[in-house]
Short mmCIF file of C-alpha atoms (C1' of nucleotides) in Angstrom, two decimals:
data_model
loop_
_atom_site.label_atom_id
_atom_site.label_comp_id
_atom_site.label_asym_id
_atom_site.label_seq_id
_atom_site.Cartn_x
_atom_site.Cartn_y
_atom_site.Cartn_z
CA UNK A 1 0.00 0.00 0.00
CA UNK A 2 1.36 3.38 -0.94
CA UNK A 3 1.90 5.82 1.84
CA UNK A 4 -0.92 8.33 2.01
CA UNK A 5 0.98 10.82 4.09
CA UNK A 6 3.80 12.06 1.90
CA UNK A 7 5.88 14.14 4.19
CA UNK A 8 7.69 16.15 1.57
CA UNK A 9 4.96 18.18 -0.17
CA UNK A 10 2.84 18.46 2.94
CA UNK A 11 5.74 19.78 4.93
CA UNK A 12 6.43 22.30 2.19
CA UNK A 13 2.83 23.45 2.15
CA UNK A 14 2.76 23.78 5.90
CA UNK A 15 5.96 25.79 5.89
CA UNK A 16 4.67 28.09 3.17
CA UNK A 17 1.44 28.67 5.04
CA UNK A 18 3.50 29.48 8.12
CA UNK A 19 5.41 32.10 6.15
CA UNK A 20 2.21 33.57 4.76
CA UNK A 21 0.54 33.70 8.17
CA UNK A 22 3.56 35.41 9.71
CA UNK A 23 3.82 37.96 6.90
CA UNK A 24 0.07 38.59 6.98
CA UNK A 25 0.26 39.21 10.73
CA UNK A 26 2.95 41.82 10.17
CA UNK A 27 1.12 43.55 7.35
CA UNK A 28 -2.23 43.59 9.15
CA UNK A 29 -0.47 44.92 12.25
CA UNK A 30 1.03 47.74 10.20
CA UNK A 31 -1.91 48.77 8.04
CA UNK A 32 -4.92 47.01 9.50
CA UNK A 33 -7.04 44.55 7.57
CA UNK A 34 -8.66 46.69 4.89
CA UNK A 35 -5.60 48.73 4.03
CA UNK A 36 -3.30 45.74 4.18
CA UNK A 37 -2.97 44.18 0.72
CA UNK A 38 -2.34 40.64 -0.42
CA UNK A 39 0.38 41.99 -2.67
CA UNK A 40 2.36 43.41 0.25
CA UNK A 41 2.05 40.12 2.10
CA UNK A 42 3.13 38.22 -1.00
CA UNK A 43 6.12 40.51 -1.52
CA UNK A 44 7.34 39.82 2.00
CA UNK A 45 7.21 36.08 1.41
CA UNK A 46 8.65 36.43 -2.06
CA UNK A 47 5.74 34.89 -3.93
CA UNK A 48 2.90 36.12 -6.12
CA UNK A 49 -0.33 37.28 -4.53
CA UNK A 50 -2.29 34.64 -6.41
CA UNK A 51 -0.31 31.99 -4.59
CA UNK A 52 -1.70 33.23 -1.30
CA UNK A 53 -5.19 32.59 -2.62
CA UNK A 54 -4.15 29.07 -3.49
CA UNK A 55 -3.43 28.45 0.21
CA UNK A 56 -6.27 30.53 1.64
CA UNK A 57 -9.66 30.85 -0.02
CA UNK A 58 -9.80 34.63 0.29
CA UNK A 59 -8.49 37.57 2.25
CA UNK A 60 -11.10 37.29 4.97
CA UNK A 61 -10.24 33.66 5.65
CA UNK A 62 -6.59 34.61 5.83
CA UNK A 63 -7.30 37.11 8.59
CA UNK A 64 -9.29 34.55 10.55
CA UNK A 65 -6.45 32.06 10.28
CA UNK A 66 -3.96 34.68 11.43
CA UNK A 67 -6.03 35.37 14.53
CA UNK A 68 -6.54 31.67 15.29
CA UNK A 69 -2.83 31.12 14.81
CA UNK A 70 -1.89 33.92 17.19
CA UNK A 71 -4.39 32.67 19.73
CA UNK A 72 -2.81 29.26 19.67
CA UNK A 73 0.77 30.39 19.88
CA UNK A 74 0.62 33.42 22.15
CA UNK A 75 -0.14 33.83 25.81
CA UNK A 76 -1.42 37.30 25.23
CA UNK A 77 -5.05 36.73 26.01
CA UNK A 78 -4.82 34.12 28.73
CA UNK A 79 -5.62 35.17 32.23
CA UNK A 80 -2.81 34.57 34.68
CA UNK A 81 -2.80 30.99 35.83
CA UNK A 82 -4.20 30.91 39.29
CA UNK A 83 -2.50 27.66 40.21
CA UNK A 84 0.33 29.48 41.92
CA UNK A 85 -2.06 31.12 44.36
CA UNK A 86 -4.25 34.18 44.51
CA UNK A 87 -1.46 36.40 45.83
CA UNK A 88 0.59 35.78 42.69
CA UNK A 89 -2.10 36.87 40.25
CA UNK A 90 -1.04 40.53 40.01
CA UNK A 91 2.57 39.55 39.35
CA UNK A 92 1.34 37.16 36.67
CA UNK A 93 -0.51 40.02 34.96
CA UNK A 94 2.67 42.04 34.91
CA UNK A 95 4.71 39.14 33.58
CA UNK A 96 2.19 38.88 30.77
CA UNK A 97 2.52 42.58 30.02
CA UNK A 98 6.31 42.30 29.95
CA UNK A 99 6.15 39.27 27.67
CA UNK A 100 3.90 41.20 25.28
CA UNK A 101 6.39 44.04 25.17
CA UNK A 102 8.93 41.73 23.65
CA UNK A 103 6.60 40.84 20.79
CA UNK A 104 4.98 44.19 19.98
CA UNK A 105 3.68 42.94 16.65
CA UNK A 106 0.93 40.89 18.26
CA UNK A 107 -0.11 43.72 20.54
CA UNK A 108 -0.33 46.18 17.68
CA UNK A 109 -2.24 43.68 15.55
CA UNK A 110 -4.88 43.14 18.19
CA UNK A 111 -5.17 46.78 19.18
CA UNK A 112 -5.58 47.91 15.59
CA UNK A 113 -8.06 45.19 14.66
CA UNK A 114 -10.08 45.60 17.84
CA UNK A 115 -10.94 49.14 16.78
CA UNK A 116 -11.25 48.47 13.06
CA UNK A 117 -13.56 45.50 13.59
CA UNK A 118 -16.15 47.45 15.55
CA UNK A 119 -18.38 47.67 12.48
CA UNK A 120 -20.62 44.63 11.94
CA UNK A 121 -19.39 43.86 8.42
CA UNK A 122 -15.78 43.46 9.44
CA UNK A 123 -14.59 39.85 9.15
CA UNK A 124 -13.25 39.80 12.70
CA UNK A 125 -16.20 41.59 14.28
CA UNK A 126 -17.59 38.49 15.95
CA UNK A 127 -14.13 37.29 16.89
CA UNK A 128 -13.44 40.37 18.97
CA UNK A 129 -16.92 40.44 20.46
CA UNK A 130 -16.40 36.90 21.76
CA UNK A 131 -12.78 37.50 22.69
CA UNK A 132 -13.57 40.49 24.87
CA UNK A 133 -16.40 38.62 26.60
CA UNK A 134 -14.10 35.67 27.26
CA UNK A 135 -11.18 37.73 28.56
CA UNK A 136 -13.48 39.77 30.80
CA UNK A 137 -14.77 36.51 32.27
CA UNK A 138 -11.25 35.15 32.77
CA UNK A 139 -10.03 38.34 34.41
CA UNK A 140 -13.12 38.45 36.61
CA UNK A 141 -12.51 34.88 37.76
CA UNK A 142 -8.93 35.73 38.64
CA UNK A 143 -9.92 38.78 40.68
CA UNK A 144 -12.75 36.87 42.33
CA UNK A 145 -10.20 34.39 43.56
CA UNK A 146 -8.27 37.28 45.03
CA UNK A 147 -11.43 38.66 46.60
CA UNK A 148 -12.11 35.29 48.23
CA UNK A 149 -8.61 35.39 49.66
CA UNK A 150 -9.22 38.88 51.03
CA UNK A 151 -6.62 40.44 48.75
CA UNK A 152 -8.78 43.11 47.09
CA UNK A 153 -9.03 46.55 48.62
CA UNK A 154 -12.30 47.26 50.43
CA UNK A 155 -15.04 48.30 48.03
CA UNK A 156 -13.32 46.89 44.93
CA UNK A 157 -15.54 44.40 43.11
CA UNK A 158 -13.97 41.66 40.98
CA UNK A 159 -15.98 42.76 37.93
CA UNK A 160 -14.69 46.31 38.24
CA UNK A 161 -11.13 45.15 38.79
CA UNK A 162 -11.31 42.96 35.70
CA UNK A 163 -12.88 45.52 33.39
CA UNK A 164 -10.69 48.39 34.51
CA UNK A 165 -7.52 46.34 34.16
CA UNK A 166 -8.42 45.11 30.69
CA UNK A 167 -9.64 48.48 29.39
CA UNK A 168 -6.68 50.31 30.90
CA UNK A 169 -4.36 47.85 29.20
CA UNK A 170 -5.99 48.39 25.81
CA UNK A 171 -6.00 52.14 26.18
CA UNK A 172 -2.34 52.21 27.15
CA UNK A 173 -1.47 50.20 24.07
CA UNK A 174 -3.21 52.70 21.80
CA UNK A 175 -1.21 55.57 23.26
CA UNK A 176 1.95 53.47 23.25
CA UNK A 177 1.57 52.94 19.50
CA UNK A 178 1.61 56.70 19.01
CA UNK A 179 4.38 57.52 21.46
CA UNK A 180 6.22 54.54 22.89
CA UNK A 181 8.63 56.78 24.80
CA UNK A 182 5.87 58.54 26.72
CA UNK A 183 3.92 55.47 27.83
CA UNK A 184 5.07 52.93 30.42
CA UNK A 185 2.57 50.13 30.03
CA UNK A 186 3.95 47.80 32.70
CA UNK A 187 4.53 50.57 35.21
CA UNK A 188 1.05 51.98 34.81
CA UNK A 189 -0.54 48.55 35.07
CA UNK A 190 1.45 47.97 38.25
CA UNK A 191 0.06 51.19 39.66
CA UNK A 192 -3.46 50.07 38.86
CA UNK A 193 -2.94 46.67 40.48
CA UNK A 194 -1.56 48.34 43.59
CA UNK A 195 -4.71 50.42 43.68
CA UNK A 196 -7.00 47.42 43.26
CA UNK A 197 -5.27 44.95 45.57
CA UNK A 198 -3.40 44.83 48.85
CA UNK A 199 -0.56 42.79 47.39
CA UNK A 200 2.93 44.28 47.50
CA UNK A 201 4.46 44.50 44.01
CA UNK A 202 8.20 44.76 43.82
CA UNK A 203 9.38 46.79 40.86
CA UNK A 204 12.51 44.67 40.54
CA UNK A 205 10.54 41.50 40.06
CA UNK A 206 7.61 42.76 38.09
CA UNK A 207 8.76 45.72 36.04
CA UNK B 1 -17.79 99.96 -5.61
CA UNK B 2 -19.43 96.59 -5.89
CA UNK B 3 -19.80 94.62 -2.74
CA UNK B 4 -17.01 92.07 -2.44
CA UNK B 5 -18.78 89.96 0.13
CA UNK B 6 -21.81 88.53 -1.55
CA UNK B 7 -23.72 86.84 1.22
CA UNK B 8 -25.77 84.50 -0.92
CA UNK B 9 -23.20 82.25 -2.58
CA UNK B 10 -20.84 82.33 0.38
CA UNK B 11 -23.58 81.29 2.72
CA UNK B 12 -24.47 78.47 0.37
CA UNK B 13 -20.87 77.31 0.17
CA UNK B 14 -20.52 77.38 3.93
CA UNK B 15 -23.72 75.40 4.37
CA UNK B 16 -22.62 72.80 1.83
CA UNK B 17 -19.27 72.41 3.51
CA UNK B 18 -21.10 71.95 6.78
CA UNK B 19 -23.13 69.14 5.25
CA UNK B 20 -20.03 67.53 3.80
CA UNK B 21 -18.13 67.75 7.07
CA UNK B 22 -21.02 66.20 8.99
CA UNK B 23 -21.47 63.39 6.50
CA UNK B 24 -17.73 62.77 6.38
CA UNK B 25 -17.65 62.53 10.16
CA UNK B 26 -20.35 59.88 10.08
CA UNK B 27 -18.72 57.86 7.33
CA UNK B 28 -15.25 57.99 8.86
CA UNK B 29 -16.77 56.99 12.19
CA UNK B 30 -18.40 53.99 10.57
CA UNK B 31 -15.62 52.73 8.31
CA UNK B 32 -12.51 54.61 9.35
CA UNK B 33 -10.54 56.85 7.02
CA UNK B 34 -9.12 54.45 4.48
CA UNK B 35 -12.23 52.35 4.07
CA UNK B 36 -14.55 55.34 4.08
CA UNK B 37 -15.12 56.55 0.52
CA UNK B 38 -15.86 59.95 -0.91
CA UNK B 39 -18.72 58.39 -2.80
CA UNK B 40 -20.48 57.28 0.37
CA UNK B 41 -20.04 60.74 1.85
CA UNK B 42 -21.38 62.32 -1.34
CA UNK B 43 -24.38 59.99 -1.40
CA UNK B 44 -25.35 61.05 2.10
CA UNK B 45 -25.26 64.69 1.12
CA UNK B 46 -26.98 63.99 -2.20
CA UNK B 47 -24.19 65.31 -4.42
CA UNK B 48 -21.51 63.85 -6.65
CA UNK B 49 -18.17 62.84 -5.18
CA UNK B 50 -16.37 65.26 -7.48
CA UNK B 51 -18.24 68.10 -5.82
CA UNK B 52 -16.60 67.20 -2.52
CA UNK B 53 -13.22 67.71 -4.16
CA UNK B 54 -14.33 71.10 -5.33
CA UNK B 55 -14.78 72.13 -1.68
CA UNK B 56 -11.84 70.21 -0.22
CA UNK B 57 -8.57 69.73 -2.07
CA UNK B 58 -8.38 66.01 -1.40
CA UNK B 59 -9.54 63.28 0.95
CA UNK B 60 -6.73 63.81 3.43
CA UNK B 61 -7.56 67.49 3.80
CA UNK B 62 -11.18 66.58 4.34
CA UNK B 63 -10.26 64.36 7.28
CA UNK B 64 -8.16 67.10 8.83
CA UNK B 65 -11.02 69.56 8.50
CA UNK B 66 -13.40 67.08 10.10
CA UNK B 67 -11.10 66.70 13.09
CA UNK B 68 -10.56 70.45 13.43
CA UNK B 69 -14.30 70.97 13.18
CA UNK B 70 -15.04 68.42 15.87
CA UNK B 71 -12.37 69.92 18.10
CA UNK B 72 -13.96 73.31 17.79
CA UNK B 73 -17.51 72.23 18.37
CA UNK B 74 -17.19 69.45 20.93
CA UNK B 75 -16.16 69.47 24.53
CA UNK B 76 -14.95 65.91 24.25
CA UNK B 77 -11.27 66.53 24.72
CA UNK B 78 -11.27 69.39 27.13
CA UNK B 79 -10.21 68.70 30.66
CA UNK B 80 -12.82 69.57 33.23
CA UNK B 81 -12.76 73.23 34.00
CA UNK B 82 -11.10 73.68 37.33
CA UNK B 83 -12.73 77.01 38.02
CA UNK B 84 -15.42 75.39 40.11
CA UNK B 85 -12.84 74.00 42.52
CA UNK B 86 -10.63 70.96 42.82
CA UNK B 87 -13.30 68.92 44.57
CA UNK B 88 -15.59 69.21 41.57
CA UNK B 89 -13.09 67.85 39.06
CA UNK B 90 -14.15 64.19 39.27
CA UNK B 91 -17.80 65.12 38.80
CA UNK B 92 -16.79 67.21 35.79
CA UNK B 93 -15.06 64.18 34.26
CA UNK B 94 -18.24 62.17 34.66
CA UNK B 95 -20.39 64.93 33.18
CA UNK B 96 -18.08 64.91 30.18
CA UNK B 97 -18.44 61.15 29.84
CA UNK B 98 -22.22 61.42 30.03
CA UNK B 99 -22.24 64.20 27.43
CA UNK B 100 -20.17 62.03 25.10
CA UNK B 101 -22.65 59.19 25.47
CA UNK B 102 -25.31 61.36 23.90
CA UNK B 103 -23.20 61.94 20.80
CA UNK B 104 -21.66 58.51 20.23
CA UNK B 105 -20.62 59.41 16.69
CA UNK B 106 -17.77 61.58 17.85
CA UNK B 107 -16.54 59.02 20.33
CA UNK B 108 -16.54 56.29 17.73
CA UNK B 109 -14.79 58.55 15.22
CA UNK B 110 -11.95 59.35 17.58
CA UNK B 111 -11.59 55.82 18.92
CA UNK B 112 -11.44 54.33 15.44
CA UNK B 113 -9.05 56.93 14.05
CA UNK B 114 -6.79 56.83 17.11
CA UNK B 115 -6.00 53.20 16.36
CA UNK B 116 -5.96 53.49 12.58
CA UNK B 117 -3.63 56.48 12.63
CA UNK B 118 -0.90 54.73 14.58
CA UNK B 119 1.10 54.21 11.38
CA UNK B 120 3.30 57.17 10.37
CA UNK B 121 1.81 57.58 6.89
CA UNK B 122 -1.71 58.09 8.13
CA UNK B 123 -2.96 61.66 7.55
CA UNK B 124 -4.02 62.05 11.18
CA UNK B 125 -0.95 60.44 12.71
CA UNK B 126 0.55 63.69 13.95
CA UNK B 127 -2.85 65.00 15.00
CA UNK B 128 -3.38 62.15 17.43
CA UNK B 129 0.22 62.23 18.68
CA UNK B 130 -0.23 65.87 19.63
CA UNK B 131 -3.76 65.39 20.89
CA UNK B 132 -2.79 62.63 23.31
CA UNK B 133 0.13 64.66 24.62
CA UNK B 134 -2.11 67.66 25.15
CA UNK B 135 -4.92 65.76 26.87
CA UNK B 136 -2.45 63.96 29.13
CA UNK B 137 -1.07 67.34 30.14
CA UNK B 138 -4.54 68.76 30.77
CA UNK B 139 -5.63 65.76 32.82
CA UNK B 140 -2.38 65.87 34.78
CA UNK B 141 -2.91 69.54 35.60
CA UNK B 142 -6.41 68.79 36.82
CA UNK B 143 -5.26 65.96 39.09
CA UNK B 144 -2.32 68.03 40.30
CA UNK B 145 -4.77 70.63 41.46
CA UNK B 146 -6.57 67.91 43.36
CA UNK B 147 -3.30 66.70 44.82
CA UNK B 148 -2.50 70.22 46.03
CA UNK B 149 -5.90 70.28 47.72
CA UNK B 150 -5.17 66.95 49.40
CA UNK B 151 -7.92 65.15 47.50
CA UNK B 152 -5.89 62.32 45.98
CA UNK B 153 -5.52 59.06 47.83
CA UNK B 154 -2.12 58.54 49.43
CA UNK B 155 0.43 57.23 46.98
CA UNK B 156 -1.52 58.33 43.87
CA UNK B 157 0.54 60.61 41.65
CA UNK B 158 -1.18 63.14 39.36
CA UNK B 159 0.58 61.69 36.31
CA UNK B 160 -0.65 58.22 37.09
CA UNK B 161 -4.17 59.44 37.79
CA UNK B 162 -4.23 61.30 34.46
CA UNK B 163 -2.83 58.51 32.33
CA UNK B 164 -4.92 55.78 33.91
CA UNK B 165 -8.11 57.79 33.59
CA UNK B 166 -7.48 58.65 29.95
CA UNK B 167 -6.35 55.16 28.93
CA UNK B 168 -9.19 53.51 30.83
CA UNK B 169 -11.64 55.79 29.07
CA UNK B 170 -10.27 54.90 25.63
CA UNK B 171 -10.22 51.21 26.39
CA UNK B 172 -13.79 51.26 27.62
CA UNK B 173 -14.89 52.94 24.43
CA UNK B 174 -13.33 50.21 22.31
CA UNK B 175 -15.20 47.51 24.21
CA UNK B 176 -18.36 49.61 24.22
CA UNK B 177 -18.27 49.75 20.41
CA UNK B 178 -18.31 45.96 20.32
CA UNK B 179 -20.88 45.41 23.05
CA UNK B 180 -22.62 48.53 24.30
CA UNK B 181 -24.88 46.51 26.60
CA UNK B 182 -21.98 44.95 28.48
CA UNK B 183 -19.95 48.09 29.12
CA UNK B 184 -20.92 50.89 31.52
CA UNK B 185 -18.47 53.62 30.65
CA UNK B 186 -19.65 56.23 33.16
CA UNK B 187 -20.03 53.73 35.99
CA UNK B 188 -16.59 52.27 35.47
CA UNK B 189 -14.99 55.71 35.25
CA UNK B 190 -16.75 56.62 38.50
CA UNK B 191 -15.24 53.55 40.13
CA UNK B 192 -11.79 54.57 38.96
CA UNK B 193 -12.20 58.12 40.23
CA UNK B 194 -13.33 56.79 43.60
CA UNK B 195 -10.18 54.71 43.68
CA UNK B 196 -7.93 57.64 42.76
CA UNK B 197 -9.50 60.35 44.93
CA UNK B 198 -11.11 60.83 48.31
CA UNK B 199 -14.07 62.71 46.87
CA UNK B 200 -17.53 61.26 47.40
CA UNK B 201 -19.31 60.71 44.09
CA UNK B 202 -23.05 60.43 44.20
CA UNK B 203 -24.46 58.12 41.57
CA UNK B 204 -27.61 60.19 41.27
CA UNK B 205 -25.72 63.29 40.32
CA UNK B 206 -22.92 61.85 38.25
CA UNK B 207 -24.12 58.74 36.55
"C1'" DG C 1 -21.31 75.15 -7.78
"C1'" DT C 2 -22.41 71.03 -9.69
"C1'" DC C 3 -22.44 67.76 -12.94
"C1'" DT C 4 -20.67 63.99 -16.54
"C1'" DA C 5 -16.94 61.65 -18.24
"C1'" DT C 6 -12.89 59.62 -17.73
"C1'" DA C 7 -8.22 58.84 -16.52
"C1'" DG C 8 -5.23 56.02 -13.78
"C1'" DC C 9 -4.37 53.17 -10.22
"C1'" DC C 10 -4.70 49.34 -7.22
"C1'" DG C 11 -7.51 46.06 -4.99
"C1'" DG C 12 -9.21 40.96 -4.77
"C1'" DA C 13 -10.14 37.14 -7.30
"C1'" DT C 14 -10.12 33.61 -11.32
"C1'" DA C 15 -8.29 30.72 -15.32
"C1'" DG C 16 -5.07 28.13 -17.05
"C1'" DA C 17 -0.11 26.93 -18.40
"C1'" DC C 18 3.81 24.68 -16.48
"C1'" DG D 1 2.60 24.80 -5.99
"C1'" DT D 2 3.55 28.68 -8.39
"C1'" DC D 3 3.35 31.59 -11.97
"C1'" DT D 4 1.39 34.89 -15.82
"C1'" DA D 5 -2.41 36.98 -17.65
"C1'" DT D 6 -6.56 38.94 -17.06
"C1'" DC D 7 -11.13 40.44 -15.40
"C1'" DC D 8 -13.81 43.39 -12.79
"C1'" DG D 9 -14.56 46.54 -9.51
"C1'" DG D 10 -13.85 50.56 -6.55
"C1'" DC D 11 -11.12 54.21 -5.43
"C1'" DT D 12 -9.17 59.21 -5.79
"C1'" DA D 13 -8.59 62.74 -8.67
"C1'" DT D 14 -8.86 65.70 -12.96
"C1'" DA D 15 -10.97 68.03 -17.12
"C1'" DG D 16 -14.34 70.43 -18.93
"C1'" DA D 17 -19.38 71.51 -20.05
"C1'" DC D 18 -23.23 73.96 -18.09
#
DNA sequence: GTCTATAGCCGGATAGAC
DNA sequence: GTCTATCCGGCTATAGAC
């Protein structure tokens, strides 16, 4: 029986799709979805734009695959793992923010698309609607755990802590894109977490 | 000597430009700058797209005029007037947020363009760079006045209060555009101001 | 001041050779 | 799997009649 899984061609296809997804992520992060062209993506990979449409049915599908791909590979939208204990949650948030700083492309991609996709016809409109709902729920669960451990400041509700942290983060990223020298994302998030919780946050460890 | 200032035609031109600016603001708020077309703007006014270019040199100029126009007519980016006293500043922030809720078009326009214009080639890139710097300075001055009056919570710096309030506001607007039912902009801002200051904020008055 | 007509470009997408 | 060639559409912008 002939082997059905020929490694050669399949591996080549997979590698090409990897290249296309990476290039598309960069282009969409730079120009957004609508203004980002298949030709610019193709040029980065060194292929013709029609070849992209051989691998992905159309531009909209390509964007969806980029987002799925980033979701799978990045930690950017996961709430801090609570396994280490409620007291470590704020530090985990800050580690996440520091990790994102090292891969600014993903941050810019999400920040740009989050705004662009606010209109119903945008191909990632539903994606961001669901994503925000999910992340809010994850953040709320994390802060609720802290509340149960008595680590939130009096009067601070987990829902407020979650929403304010997430929205502050997004807003900081927008300003950071315009003036990265003027905005200290990690430092400002630390300040917010110190306001929300009673946990001591060492700048050496977390910033 | 014949009158140089003929009121009729000039008034007509001014009125037409008003219509174009208003329609352009709506279209740019819905689709952003790049994806918003002159044709869609023209259709809303009931004229041909070439007529727009008779009144405004090109599309980029039109966007700049829209932003200048909104700056002039809206209160949306002005820091709360401190004349009433430092203790009234938080309430003034919330009044501003409530006023913005009644004209969502402007909020959406600015939120969308702020993200889209992050790339250097965008026609409103410099506008938003300067705008953010100015608003940060205005907010900082307002919170510094509160600090001088002893109205900030211990450990809260005016710069942090300003940046966190502004960034939180922007981030809330992004999520509000995706899910207006889930996001309470005024209520969340009130929570933040209660965290930053020692001023009592009555929900009846402010929200 | 507004229109029609059109230029000129670039976008996404398809067909078919290799 | 990748390319060339091409279609079709929408876009900004210009030219010129009225």
